[in-house]
Amino acid sequence: MTKYSSNRLTEKWTPTLDQAFGTRGTKGREGEEFLARVFDSWGWEYKLNVSDRQAQLEGRDIEFRKPSWKRFYSTDVKNNMNSHGTFYVYADWLFKVKCDRIFHVNPETGWITFYPVDKMRQAYDTTKPYMTFTTRDRLPFMKSSRNKDEKSN
């Protein structure tokens, strides 16, 4: 099977992550849906950008806003946290996304960690292709939370 840019399975735009990326796309969609449920539980407004091609290409999976905030923020959702709370930040996507925040999630455990993209870009060790963090072992500007829903234990 031919792989295209960003590990896409097809050159054409597809309406779902599952069609574009196969198993990886399904995992990404599940992460986005989980974060939408978390935002619901927090009482935040949000908009999933599933069918917005430009937003998806720029890494703006969801736009969200706490009711007391004046504006919406955008996030790239990374469903790359393991069951022990370890997650990875990769230089290749960190420095090209056009969103405000990144949320790392694990829908099975309910853990999330999030941070401002600009702060991570400043702190990132550019001599490495990726950096490893955990929900406990993280930089001061990162925030972690555990959110229970119907899927998490």
PDB file of C-alpha atoms in Angstrom:
ATOM      1  CA  MET A   1       0.000   0.000   0.000  1.00  0.00           C
ATOM      2  CA  THR A   2       1.347   3.420  -0.958  1.00  0.00           C
ATOM      3  CA  LYS A   3       1.744   5.986   1.830  1.00  0.00           C
ATOM      4  CA  TYR A   4       1.463   9.696   1.112  1.00  0.00           C
ATOM      5  CA  SER A   5       2.496  12.785   3.062  1.00  0.00           C
ATOM      6  CA  SER A   6       1.795  12.606   6.799  1.00  0.00           C
ATOM      7  CA  ASN A   7       1.237   8.827   6.449  1.00  0.00           C
ATOM      8  CA  ARG A   8      -2.048   9.312   4.590  1.00  0.00           C
ATOM      9  CA  LEU A   9      -3.347   6.232   2.772  1.00  0.00           C
ATOM     10  CA  THR A  10      -4.671   8.350  -0.107  1.00  0.00           C
ATOM     11  CA  GLU A  11      -3.764  11.606  -1.823  1.00  0.00           C
ATOM     12  CA  LYS A  12      -7.435  12.621  -1.967  1.00  0.00           C
ATOM     13  CA  TRP A  13      -9.231  14.448   0.833  1.00  0.00           C
ATOM     14  CA  THR A  14     -11.443  12.076   2.815  1.00  0.00           C
ATOM     15  CA  PRO A  15     -14.340  12.967   5.119  1.00  0.00           C
ATOM     16  CA  THR A  16     -12.971  10.880   8.011  1.00  0.00           C
ATOM     17  CA  LEU A  17      -9.638  10.279   9.713  1.00  0.00           C
ATOM     18  CA  ASP A  18     -10.324   6.550   9.472  1.00  0.00           C
ATOM     19  CA  GLN A  19     -10.380   6.699   5.654  1.00  0.00           C
ATOM     20  CA  ALA A  20      -7.327   8.968   5.474  1.00  0.00           C
ATOM     21  CA  PHE A  21      -5.068   7.143   7.938  1.00  0.00           C
ATOM     22  CA  GLY A  22      -6.588   3.704   8.622  1.00  0.00           C
ATOM     23  CA  THR A  23      -6.024   2.417  12.179  1.00  0.00           C
ATOM     24  CA  ARG A  24      -4.024   5.525  13.159  1.00  0.00           C
ATOM     25  CA  GLY A  25      -6.908   7.682  11.941  1.00  0.00           C
ATOM     26  CA  THR A  26      -9.424   5.706  13.985  1.00  0.00           C
ATOM     27  CA  LYS A  27      -7.278   6.203  17.088  1.00  0.00           C
ATOM     28  CA  GLY A  28      -7.063   9.936  16.324  1.00  0.00           C
ATOM     29  CA  ARG A  29     -10.835  10.209  15.873  1.00  0.00           C
ATOM     30  CA  GLU A  30     -11.404   8.383  19.171  1.00  0.00           C
ATOM     31  CA  GLY A  31      -9.074  10.856  20.902  1.00  0.00           C
ATOM     32  CA  GLU A  32     -10.961  13.828  19.459  1.00  0.00           C
ATOM     33  CA  GLU A  33     -14.336  12.359  20.461  1.00  0.00           C
ATOM     34  CA  PHE A  34     -13.034  11.675  23.983  1.00  0.00           C
ATOM     35  CA  LEU A  35     -11.796  15.262  24.357  1.00  0.00           C
ATOM     36  CA  ALA A  36     -15.176  16.556  23.128  1.00  0.00           C
ATOM     37  CA  ARG A  37     -16.852  14.545  25.925  1.00  0.00           C
ATOM     38  CA  VAL A  38     -14.358  15.997  28.426  1.00  0.00           C
ATOM     39  CA  PHE A  39     -15.174  19.535  27.255  1.00  0.00           C
ATOM     40  CA  ASP A  40     -18.877  18.684  27.630  1.00  0.00           C
ATOM     41  CA  SER A  41     -18.283  17.503  31.197  1.00  0.00           C
ATOM     42  CA  TRP A  42     -16.420  20.759  31.974  1.00  0.00           C
ATOM     43  CA  GLY A  43     -19.245  22.856  30.513  1.00  0.00           C
ATOM     44  CA  TRP A  44     -17.006  24.269  27.771  1.00  0.00           C
ATOM     45  CA  GLU A  45     -18.128  25.169  24.259  1.00  0.00           C
ATOM     46  CA  TYR A  46     -16.367  23.374  21.405  1.00  0.00           C
ATOM     47  CA  LYS A  47     -16.474  22.711  17.698  1.00  0.00           C
ATOM     48  CA  LEU A  48     -15.009  19.548  16.151  1.00  0.00           C
ATOM     49  CA  ASN A  49     -13.305  20.398  12.854  1.00  0.00           C
ATOM     50  CA  VAL A  50     -13.695  16.893  11.408  1.00  0.00           C
ATOM     51  CA  SER A  51     -14.796  17.962   7.920  1.00  0.00           C
ATOM     52  CA  ASP A  52     -12.831  21.231   7.751  1.00  0.00           C
ATOM     53  CA  ARG A  53      -9.918  20.364   5.464  1.00  0.00           C
ATOM     54  CA  GLN A  54      -7.877  23.507   6.155  1.00  0.00           C
ATOM     55  CA  ALA A  55      -8.286  23.203   9.936  1.00  0.00           C
ATOM     56  CA  GLN A  56      -7.251  19.533   9.856  1.00  0.00           C
ATOM     57  CA  LEU A  57      -4.190  20.275   7.710  1.00  0.00           C
ATOM     58  CA  GLU A  58      -3.150  22.974  10.181  1.00  0.00           C
ATOM     59  CA  GLY A  59      -3.580  20.697  13.223  1.00  0.00           C
ATOM     60  CA  ARG A  60      -6.690  22.467  14.517  1.00  0.00           C
ATOM     61  CA  ASP A  61      -8.818  19.437  15.410  1.00  0.00           C
ATOM     62  CA  ILE A  62     -11.083  21.216  17.899  1.00  0.00           C
ATOM     63  CA  GLU A  63     -11.853  24.838  18.761  1.00  0.00           C
ATOM     64  CA  PHE A  64     -12.835  25.289  22.404  1.00  0.00           C
ATOM     65  CA  ARG A  65     -13.780  27.963  24.909  1.00  0.00           C
ATOM     66  CA  LYS A  66     -14.443  28.086  28.611  1.00  0.00           C
ATOM     67  CA  PRO A  67     -17.578  30.246  29.076  1.00  0.00           C
ATOM     68  CA  SER A  68     -15.628  32.958  30.938  1.00  0.00           C
ATOM     69  CA  TRP A  69     -13.096  33.366  28.091  1.00  0.00           C
ATOM     70  CA  LYS A  70     -13.595  36.008  25.412  1.00  0.00           C
ATOM     71  CA  ARG A  71     -12.329  33.893  22.518  1.00  0.00           C
ATOM     72  CA  PHE A  72     -12.011  30.340  21.270  1.00  0.00           C
ATOM     73  CA  TYR A  73      -8.686  28.488  21.248  1.00  0.00           C
ATOM     74  CA  SER A  74      -7.718  25.642  18.937  1.00  0.00           C
ATOM     75  CA  THR A  75      -6.071  22.326  19.734  1.00  0.00           C
ATOM     76  CA  ASP A  76      -4.355  19.449  18.034  1.00  0.00           C
ATOM     77  CA  VAL A  77      -5.441  16.248  19.815  1.00  0.00           C
ATOM     78  CA  LYS A  78      -2.781  13.552  20.233  1.00  0.00           C
ATOM     79  CA  ASN A  79      -4.117  10.159  21.319  1.00  0.00           C
ATOM     80  CA  ASN A  80      -0.564   9.014  22.111  1.00  0.00           C
ATOM     81  CA  MET A  81      -0.575   8.606  25.891  1.00  0.00           C
ATOM     82  CA  ASN A  82      -0.042   5.075  27.165  1.00  0.00           C
ATOM     83  CA  SER A  83      -1.750   3.450  30.165  1.00  0.00           C
ATOM     84  CA  HIS A  84       1.040   4.662  32.485  1.00  0.00           C
ATOM     85  CA  GLY A  85       0.592   8.322  31.474  1.00  0.00           C
ATOM     86  CA  THR A  86       3.661   8.516  29.213  1.00  0.00           C
ATOM     87  CA  PHE A  87       3.344  10.587  26.039  1.00  0.00           C
ATOM     88  CA  TYR A  88       5.606  11.922  23.316  1.00  0.00           C
ATOM     89  CA  VAL A  89       6.078  15.327  21.713  1.00  0.00           C
ATOM     90  CA  TYR A  90       7.586  15.146  18.224  1.00  0.00           C
ATOM     91  CA  ALA A  91       9.482  18.030  16.638  1.00  0.00           C
ATOM     92  CA  ASP A  92       8.112  17.300  13.159  1.00  0.00           C
ATOM     93  CA  TRP A  93       4.526  18.161  14.141  1.00  0.00           C
ATOM     94  CA  LEU A  94       5.183  20.562  17.023  1.00  0.00           C
ATOM     95  CA  PHE A  95       6.862  23.104  14.782  1.00  0.00           C
ATOM     96  CA  LYS A  96       4.315  22.943  11.964  1.00  0.00           C
ATOM     97  CA  VAL A  97       0.907  22.969  13.700  1.00  0.00           C
ATOM     98  CA  LYS A  98      -1.073  26.216  13.673  1.00  0.00           C
ATOM     99  CA  CYS A  99      -3.070  25.705  16.856  1.00  0.00           C
ATOM    100  CA  ASP A 100      -2.923  27.293  20.313  1.00  0.00           C
ATOM    101  CA  ARG A 101      -2.788  24.173  22.494  1.00  0.00           C
ATOM    102  CA  ILE A 102      -1.962  20.488  22.265  1.00  0.00           C
ATOM    103  CA  PHE A 103      -3.908  17.913  24.268  1.00  0.00           C
ATOM    104  CA  HIS A 104      -2.425  14.423  24.758  1.00  0.00           C
ATOM    105  CA  VAL A 105      -5.154  11.959  25.720  1.00  0.00           C
ATOM    106  CA  ASN A 106      -5.789   8.376  26.705  1.00  0.00           C
ATOM    107  CA  PRO A 107      -9.539   7.651  26.421  1.00  0.00           C
ATOM    108  CA  GLU A 108      -9.149   4.280  28.172  1.00  0.00           C
ATOM    109  CA  THR A 109      -7.651   5.724  31.383  1.00  0.00           C
ATOM    110  CA  GLY A 110      -9.227   9.174  31.170  1.00  0.00           C
ATOM    111  CA  TRP A 111      -5.887  11.001  31.491  1.00  0.00           C
ATOM    112  CA  ILE A 112      -5.158  14.180  29.553  1.00  0.00           C
ATOM    113  CA  THR A 113      -2.202  16.563  29.555  1.00  0.00           C
ATOM    114  CA  PHE A 114      -2.261  19.868  27.705  1.00  0.00           C
ATOM    115  CA  TYR A 115      -0.046  22.883  27.127  1.00  0.00           C
ATOM    116  CA  PRO A 116       0.365  26.033  25.021  1.00  0.00           C
ATOM    117  CA  VAL A 117       2.170  25.329  21.744  1.00  0.00           C
ATOM    118  CA  ASP A 118       4.329  28.465  21.988  1.00  0.00           C
ATOM    119  CA  LYS A 119       5.665  27.493  25.429  1.00  0.00           C
ATOM    120  CA  MET A 120       6.505  23.965  24.269  1.00  0.00           C
ATOM    121  CA  ARG A 121       8.300  25.332  21.211  1.00  0.00           C
ATOM    122  CA  GLN A 122      10.465  27.457  23.514  1.00  0.00           C
ATOM    123  CA  ALA A 123      11.211  24.560  25.873  1.00  0.00           C
ATOM    124  CA  TYR A 124      11.719  21.872  23.232  1.00  0.00           C
ATOM    125  CA  ASP A 125      15.213  20.386  22.906  1.00  0.00           C
ATOM    126  CA  THR A 126      15.689  20.712  19.139  1.00  0.00           C
ATOM    127  CA  THR A 127      18.606  18.269  19.171  1.00  0.00           C
ATOM    128  CA  LYS A 128      16.044  15.464  19.675  1.00  0.00           C
ATOM    129  CA  PRO A 129      13.417  14.151  17.242  1.00  0.00           C
ATOM    130  CA  TYR A 130      11.013  13.683  20.165  1.00  0.00           C
ATOM    131  CA  MET A 131      10.737  14.251  23.911  1.00  0.00           C
ATOM    132  CA  THR A 132       9.067  12.002  26.483  1.00  0.00           C
ATOM    133  CA  PHE A 133       6.885  13.168  29.382  1.00  0.00           C
ATOM    134  CA  THR A 134       4.418  11.661  31.842  1.00  0.00           C
ATOM    135  CA  THR A 135       1.369  12.995  33.625  1.00  0.00           C
ATOM    136  CA  ARG A 136       3.603  13.332  36.723  1.00  0.00           C
ATOM    137  CA  ASP A 137       6.953  14.134  35.111  1.00  0.00           C
ATOM    138  CA  ARG A 138       6.156  17.204  33.037  1.00  0.00           C
ATOM    139  CA  LEU A 139       7.172  20.804  32.452  1.00  0.00           C
ATOM    140  CA  PRO A 140       5.723  23.510  34.760  1.00  0.00           C
ATOM    141  CA  PHE A 141       3.395  24.957  32.080  1.00  0.00           C
ATOM    142  CA  MET A 142       1.776  21.576  31.378  1.00  0.00           C
ATOM    143  CA  LYS A 143      -1.495  20.679  33.077  1.00  0.00           C
ATOM    144  CA  SER A 144      -2.793  17.150  33.654  1.00  0.00           C
ATOM    145  CA  SER A 145      -6.199  15.897  34.642  1.00  0.00           C
ATOM    146  CA  ARG A 146      -8.014  12.588  34.886  1.00  0.00           C
ATOM    147  CA  ASN A 147     -11.508  12.539  33.493  1.00  0.00           C
ATOM    148  CA  LYS A 148     -13.832   9.604  33.852  1.00  0.00           C
ATOM    149  CA  ASP A 149     -16.401   8.814  31.171  1.00  0.00           C
ATOM    150  CA  GLU A 150     -18.154   5.727  29.895  1.00  0.00           C
ATOM    151  CA  LYS A 151     -14.929   4.316  28.358  1.00  0.00           C
ATOM    152  CA  SER A 152     -12.357   5.061  31.061  1.00  0.00           C
ATOM    153  CA  ASN A 153     -11.777   2.833  34.071  1.00  0.00           C
TER     154      ASN A 153
END
